[in-house]
Coordinates of N, CA, C and O in Angstrom, one line a residue:
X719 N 80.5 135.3 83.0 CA 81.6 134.4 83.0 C 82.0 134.0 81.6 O 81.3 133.4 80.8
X720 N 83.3 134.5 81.5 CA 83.6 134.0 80.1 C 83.8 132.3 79.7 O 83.7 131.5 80.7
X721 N 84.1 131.9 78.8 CA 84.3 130.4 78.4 C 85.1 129.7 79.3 O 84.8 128.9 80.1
X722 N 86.5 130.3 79.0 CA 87.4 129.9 79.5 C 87.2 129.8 81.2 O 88.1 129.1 81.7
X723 N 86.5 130.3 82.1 CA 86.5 130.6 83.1 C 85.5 129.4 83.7 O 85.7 128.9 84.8
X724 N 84.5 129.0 83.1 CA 83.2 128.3 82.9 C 83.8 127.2 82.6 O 83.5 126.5 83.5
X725 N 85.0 126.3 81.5 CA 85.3 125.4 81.5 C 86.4 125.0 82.5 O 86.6 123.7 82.6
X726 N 87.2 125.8 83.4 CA 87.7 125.7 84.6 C 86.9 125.1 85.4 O 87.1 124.1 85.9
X727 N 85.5 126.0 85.5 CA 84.7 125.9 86.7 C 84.2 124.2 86.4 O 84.1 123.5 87.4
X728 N 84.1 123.8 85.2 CA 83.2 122.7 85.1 C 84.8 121.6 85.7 O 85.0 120.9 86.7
X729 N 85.5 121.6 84.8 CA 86.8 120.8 85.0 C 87.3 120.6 86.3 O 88.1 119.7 86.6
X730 N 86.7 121.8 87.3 CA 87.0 121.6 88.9 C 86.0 120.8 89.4 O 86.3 120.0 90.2
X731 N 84.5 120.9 88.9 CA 83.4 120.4 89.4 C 83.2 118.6 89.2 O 82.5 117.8 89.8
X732 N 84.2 118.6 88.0 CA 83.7 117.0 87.5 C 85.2 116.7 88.5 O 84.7 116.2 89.5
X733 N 86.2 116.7 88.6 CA 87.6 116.7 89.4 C 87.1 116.5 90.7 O 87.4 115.5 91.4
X734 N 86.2 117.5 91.2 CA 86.1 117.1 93.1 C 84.8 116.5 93.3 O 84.3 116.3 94.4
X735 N 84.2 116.0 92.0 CA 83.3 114.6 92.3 C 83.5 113.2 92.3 O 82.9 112.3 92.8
X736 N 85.0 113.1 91.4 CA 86.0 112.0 91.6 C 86.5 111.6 92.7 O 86.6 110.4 93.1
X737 N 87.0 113.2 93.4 CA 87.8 112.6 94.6 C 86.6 112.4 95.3 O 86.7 111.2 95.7
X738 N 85.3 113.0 95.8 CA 84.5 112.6 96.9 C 83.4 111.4 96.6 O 82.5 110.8 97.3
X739 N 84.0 111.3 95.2 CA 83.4 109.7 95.0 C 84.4 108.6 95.8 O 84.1 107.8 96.7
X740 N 85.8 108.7 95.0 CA 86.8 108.1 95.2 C 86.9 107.8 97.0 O 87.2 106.7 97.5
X741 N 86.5 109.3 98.0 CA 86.4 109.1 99.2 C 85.5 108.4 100.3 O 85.7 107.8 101.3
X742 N 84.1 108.5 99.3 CA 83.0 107.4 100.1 C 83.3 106.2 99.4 O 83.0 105.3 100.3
X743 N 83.7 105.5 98.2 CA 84.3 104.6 98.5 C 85.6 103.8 98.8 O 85.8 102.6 98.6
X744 N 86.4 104.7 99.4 CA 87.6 103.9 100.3 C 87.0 103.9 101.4 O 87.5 103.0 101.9
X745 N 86.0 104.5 102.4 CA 85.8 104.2 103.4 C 84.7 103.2 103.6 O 84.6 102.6 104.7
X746 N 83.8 103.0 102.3 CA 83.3 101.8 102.6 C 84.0 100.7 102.7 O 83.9 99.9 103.6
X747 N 85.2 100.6 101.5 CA 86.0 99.7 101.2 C 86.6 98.5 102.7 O 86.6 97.4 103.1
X748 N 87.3 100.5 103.2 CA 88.0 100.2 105.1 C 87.3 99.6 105.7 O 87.6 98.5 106.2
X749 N 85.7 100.5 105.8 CA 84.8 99.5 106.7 C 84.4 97.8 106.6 O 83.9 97.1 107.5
X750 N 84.6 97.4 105.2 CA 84.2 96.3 105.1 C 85.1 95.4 105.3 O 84.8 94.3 105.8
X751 N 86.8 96.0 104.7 CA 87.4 94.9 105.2 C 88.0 95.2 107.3 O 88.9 94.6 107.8
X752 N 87.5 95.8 107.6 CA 87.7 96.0 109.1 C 86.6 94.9 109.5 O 87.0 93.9 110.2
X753 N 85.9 94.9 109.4 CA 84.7 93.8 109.3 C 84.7 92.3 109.3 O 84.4 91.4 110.1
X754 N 85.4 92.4 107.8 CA 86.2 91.1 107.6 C 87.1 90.4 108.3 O 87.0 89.1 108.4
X755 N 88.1 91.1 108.7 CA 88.9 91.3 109.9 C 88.7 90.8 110.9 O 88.9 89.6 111.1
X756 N 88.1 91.8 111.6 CA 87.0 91.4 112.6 C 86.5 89.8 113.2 O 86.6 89.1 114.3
X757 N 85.7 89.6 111.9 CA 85.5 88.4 111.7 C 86.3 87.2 111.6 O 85.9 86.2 112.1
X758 N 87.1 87.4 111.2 CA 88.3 86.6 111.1 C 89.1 86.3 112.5 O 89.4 85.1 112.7
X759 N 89.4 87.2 113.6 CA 89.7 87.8 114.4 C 89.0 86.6 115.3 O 89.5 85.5 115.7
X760 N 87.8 87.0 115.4 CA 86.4 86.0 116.0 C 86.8 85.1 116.1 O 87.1 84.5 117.2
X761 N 87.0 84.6 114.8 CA 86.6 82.9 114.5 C 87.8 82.2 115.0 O 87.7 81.3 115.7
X762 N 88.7 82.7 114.6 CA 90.0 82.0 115.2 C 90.2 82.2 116.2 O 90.2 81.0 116.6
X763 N 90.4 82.8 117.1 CA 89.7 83.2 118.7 C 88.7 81.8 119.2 O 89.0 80.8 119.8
X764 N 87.2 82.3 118.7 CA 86.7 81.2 119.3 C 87.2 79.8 119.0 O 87.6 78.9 119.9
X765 N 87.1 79.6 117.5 CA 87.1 78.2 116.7 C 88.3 76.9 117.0 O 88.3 75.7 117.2
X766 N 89.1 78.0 117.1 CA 91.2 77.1 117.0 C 91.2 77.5 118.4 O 91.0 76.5 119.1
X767 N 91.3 78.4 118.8 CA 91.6 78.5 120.3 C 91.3 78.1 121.8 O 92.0 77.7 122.7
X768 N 89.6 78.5 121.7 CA 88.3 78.0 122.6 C 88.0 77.3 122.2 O 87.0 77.0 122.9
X769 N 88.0 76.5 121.3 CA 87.3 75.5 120.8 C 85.7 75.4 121.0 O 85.1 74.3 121.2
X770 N 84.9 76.7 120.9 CA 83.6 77.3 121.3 C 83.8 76.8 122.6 O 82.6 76.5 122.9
X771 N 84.5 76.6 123.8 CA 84.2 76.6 125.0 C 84.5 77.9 125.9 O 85.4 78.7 125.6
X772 N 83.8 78.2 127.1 CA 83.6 79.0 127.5 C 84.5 79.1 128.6 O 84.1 79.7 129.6
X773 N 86.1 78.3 128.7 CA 86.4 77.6 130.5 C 87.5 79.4 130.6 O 87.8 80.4 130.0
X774 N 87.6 78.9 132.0 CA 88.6 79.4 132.4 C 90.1 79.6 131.8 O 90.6 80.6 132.2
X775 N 90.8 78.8 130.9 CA 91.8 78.8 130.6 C 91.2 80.0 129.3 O 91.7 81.2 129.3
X776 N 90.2 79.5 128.5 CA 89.6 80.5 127.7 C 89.8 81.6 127.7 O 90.2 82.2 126.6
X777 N 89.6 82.4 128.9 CA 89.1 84.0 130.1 C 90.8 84.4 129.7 O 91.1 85.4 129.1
X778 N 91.7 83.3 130.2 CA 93.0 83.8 130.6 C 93.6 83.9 128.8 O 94.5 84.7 128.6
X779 N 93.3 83.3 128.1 CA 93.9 83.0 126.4 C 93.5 84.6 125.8 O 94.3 85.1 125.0
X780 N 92.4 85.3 126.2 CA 91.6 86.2 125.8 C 92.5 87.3 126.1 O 93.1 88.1 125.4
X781 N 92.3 87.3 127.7 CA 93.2 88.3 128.5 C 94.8 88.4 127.5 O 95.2 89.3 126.7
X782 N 95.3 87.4 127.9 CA 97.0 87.2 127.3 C 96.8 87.9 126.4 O 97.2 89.1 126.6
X783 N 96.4 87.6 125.0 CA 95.7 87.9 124.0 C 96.1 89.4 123.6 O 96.7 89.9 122.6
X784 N 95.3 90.0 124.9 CA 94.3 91.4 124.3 C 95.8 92.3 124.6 O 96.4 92.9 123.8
X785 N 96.1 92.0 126.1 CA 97.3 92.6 126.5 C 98.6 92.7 125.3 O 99.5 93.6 125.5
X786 N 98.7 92.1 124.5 CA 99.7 91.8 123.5 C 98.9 92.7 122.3 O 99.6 93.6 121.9
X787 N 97.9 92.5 121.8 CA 97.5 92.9 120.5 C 96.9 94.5 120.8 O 96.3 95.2 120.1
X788 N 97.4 94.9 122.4 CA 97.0 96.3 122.8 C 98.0 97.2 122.5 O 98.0 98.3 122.0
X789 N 99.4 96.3 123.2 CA 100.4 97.1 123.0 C 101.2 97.2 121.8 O 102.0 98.1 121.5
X790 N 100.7 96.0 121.0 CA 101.3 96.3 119.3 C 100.4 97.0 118.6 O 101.0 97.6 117.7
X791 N 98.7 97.3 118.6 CA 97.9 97.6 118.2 C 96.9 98.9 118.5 O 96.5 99.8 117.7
X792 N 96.8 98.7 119.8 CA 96.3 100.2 120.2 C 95.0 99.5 120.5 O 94.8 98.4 120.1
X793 N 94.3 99.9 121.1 CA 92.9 100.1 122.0 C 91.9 99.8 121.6 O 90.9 99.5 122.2
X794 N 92.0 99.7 120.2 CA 90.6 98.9 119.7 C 90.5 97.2 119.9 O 89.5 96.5 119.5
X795 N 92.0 96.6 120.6 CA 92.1 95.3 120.5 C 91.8 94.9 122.4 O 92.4 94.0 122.9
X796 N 91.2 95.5 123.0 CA 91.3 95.6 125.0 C 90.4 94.6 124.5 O 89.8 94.4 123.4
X797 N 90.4 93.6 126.2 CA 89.6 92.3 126.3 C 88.6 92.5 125.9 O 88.2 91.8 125.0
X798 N 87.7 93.6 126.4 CA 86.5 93.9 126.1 C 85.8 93.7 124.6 O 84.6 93.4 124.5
X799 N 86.4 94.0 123.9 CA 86.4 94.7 122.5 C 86.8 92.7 121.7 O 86.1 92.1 120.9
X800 N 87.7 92.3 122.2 CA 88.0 91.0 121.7 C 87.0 90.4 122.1 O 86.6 90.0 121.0
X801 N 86.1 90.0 123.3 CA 84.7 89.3 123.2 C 83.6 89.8 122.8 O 82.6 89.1 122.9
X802 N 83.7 90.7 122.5 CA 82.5 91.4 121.1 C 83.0 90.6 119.7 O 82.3 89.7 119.2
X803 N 84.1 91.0 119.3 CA 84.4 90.7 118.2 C 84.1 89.2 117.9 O 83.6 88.9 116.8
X804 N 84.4 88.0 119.1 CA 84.2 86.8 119.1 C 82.6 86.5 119.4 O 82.1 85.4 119.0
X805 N 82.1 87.1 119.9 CA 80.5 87.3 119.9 C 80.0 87.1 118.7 O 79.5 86.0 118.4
X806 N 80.2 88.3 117.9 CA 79.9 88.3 116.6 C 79.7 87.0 115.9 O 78.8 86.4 115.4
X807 N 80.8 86.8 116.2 CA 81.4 85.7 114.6 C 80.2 84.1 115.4 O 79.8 83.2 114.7
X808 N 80.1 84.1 116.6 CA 79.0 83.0 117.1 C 77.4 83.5 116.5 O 76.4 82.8 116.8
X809 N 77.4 84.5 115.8 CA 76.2 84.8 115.4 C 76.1 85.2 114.1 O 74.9 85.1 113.9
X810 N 76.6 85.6 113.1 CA 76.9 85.9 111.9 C 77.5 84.7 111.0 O 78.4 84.3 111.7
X811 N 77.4 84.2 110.3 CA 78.0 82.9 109.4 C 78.8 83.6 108.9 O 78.7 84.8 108.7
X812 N 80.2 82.5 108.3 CA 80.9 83.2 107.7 C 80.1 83.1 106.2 O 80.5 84.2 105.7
X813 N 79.5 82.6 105.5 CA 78.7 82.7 104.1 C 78.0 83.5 103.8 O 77.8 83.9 102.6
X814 N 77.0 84.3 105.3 CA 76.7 85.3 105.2 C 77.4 86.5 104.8 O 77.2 87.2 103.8
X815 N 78.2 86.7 105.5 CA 79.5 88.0 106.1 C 80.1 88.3 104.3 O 80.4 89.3 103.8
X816 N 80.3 86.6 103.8 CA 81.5 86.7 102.7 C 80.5 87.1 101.5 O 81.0 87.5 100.4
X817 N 79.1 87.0 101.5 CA 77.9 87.1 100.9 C 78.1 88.7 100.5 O 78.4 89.2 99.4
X818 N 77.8 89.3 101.7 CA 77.5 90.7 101.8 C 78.9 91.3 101.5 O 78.7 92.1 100.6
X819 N 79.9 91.2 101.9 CA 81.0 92.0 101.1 C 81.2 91.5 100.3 O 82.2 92.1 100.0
X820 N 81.1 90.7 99.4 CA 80.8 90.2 97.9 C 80.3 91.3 97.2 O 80.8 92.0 96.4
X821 N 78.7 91.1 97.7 CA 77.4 92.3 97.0 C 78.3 93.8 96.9 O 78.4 94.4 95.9
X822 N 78.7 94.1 98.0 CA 79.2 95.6 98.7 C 80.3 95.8 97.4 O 80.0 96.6 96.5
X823 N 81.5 94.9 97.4 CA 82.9 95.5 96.6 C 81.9 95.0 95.1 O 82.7 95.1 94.1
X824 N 80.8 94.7 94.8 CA 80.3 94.7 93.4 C 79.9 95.8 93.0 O 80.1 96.4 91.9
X825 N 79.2 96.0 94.2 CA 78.3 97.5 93.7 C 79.4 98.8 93.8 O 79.1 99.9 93.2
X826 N 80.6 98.7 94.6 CA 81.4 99.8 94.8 C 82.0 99.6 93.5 O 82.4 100.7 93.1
X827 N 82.4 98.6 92.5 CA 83.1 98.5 91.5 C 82.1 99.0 90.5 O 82.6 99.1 89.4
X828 N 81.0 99.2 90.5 CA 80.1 99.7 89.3 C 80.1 101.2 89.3 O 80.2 102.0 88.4
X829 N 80.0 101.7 91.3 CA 79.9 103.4 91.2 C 81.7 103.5 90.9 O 82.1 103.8 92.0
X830 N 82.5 103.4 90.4 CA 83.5 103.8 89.8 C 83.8 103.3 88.7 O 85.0 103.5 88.3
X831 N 83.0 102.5 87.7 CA 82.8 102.6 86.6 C 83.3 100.9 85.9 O 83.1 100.4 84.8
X832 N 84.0 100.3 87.2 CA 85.2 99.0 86.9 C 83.6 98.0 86.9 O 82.7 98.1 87.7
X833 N 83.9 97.1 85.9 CA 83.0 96.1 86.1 C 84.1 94.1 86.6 O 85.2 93.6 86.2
X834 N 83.7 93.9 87.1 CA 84.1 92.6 87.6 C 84.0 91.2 86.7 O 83.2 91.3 85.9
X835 N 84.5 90.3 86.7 CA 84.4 88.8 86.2 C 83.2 88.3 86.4 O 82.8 87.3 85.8
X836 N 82.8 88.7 87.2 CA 81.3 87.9 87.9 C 80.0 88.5 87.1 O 78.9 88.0 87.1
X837 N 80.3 89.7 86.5 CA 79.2 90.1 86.4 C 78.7 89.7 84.8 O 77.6 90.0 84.4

């Protein structure tokens, strides 16, 4: 392999470890703020809405709810899926939650080279 052919090969190799760097972390990125989300989702659900109560009007706020954020949203939002999500957030803190994607976008800012204010 001549030079020129070898410094291609290398200039492709450092090139498609960017992008598949760049790729595992936007999907961590997604996952975490899907997460966040999520959470968010929870809390206001249970917190403002149910006021952590479990009544019947509750059941039907959920339902209402899901029906609406199904057909603007798509299937990840069905009742089912909304009392998971509100599950969660009765068991997870939010100081925890905001802890851990804290750590997460720290460390994803170091494997791409950016350092942060915090650090």
């Amino acid at each position: 392999m001549d030079k020129i052919q070898h410094n291609q090969q290398e200039l492709f190799t450092d090139i498609k470890q960017l992008i598949d760097s760049a790729r595992i972390i936007v999907s961590k990125v997604v996952a975490s703020s899907v997460t966040a989300l999520y959470w968010n989702i929870g809390t206001r659900i249970n917190k403002e809405i149910l006021n952590n109560q479990r009544a019947e009007y509750g059941q039907q706020i959920v339902a209402t709810l899901s029906r609406q954020l199904v057909q603007e949203y798509g299937l990840n939002f069905e009742e089912k899926n909304l009392r998971r999500i509100i599950h969660i957030t009765e068991y997870l803190p939010s100081n925890l939650l905001k802890q851990k994607l804290h750590q997460f976008m720290l460390a994803s800012n170091k494997q791409i080279g950016n350092r942060t204010d915090d650090e």
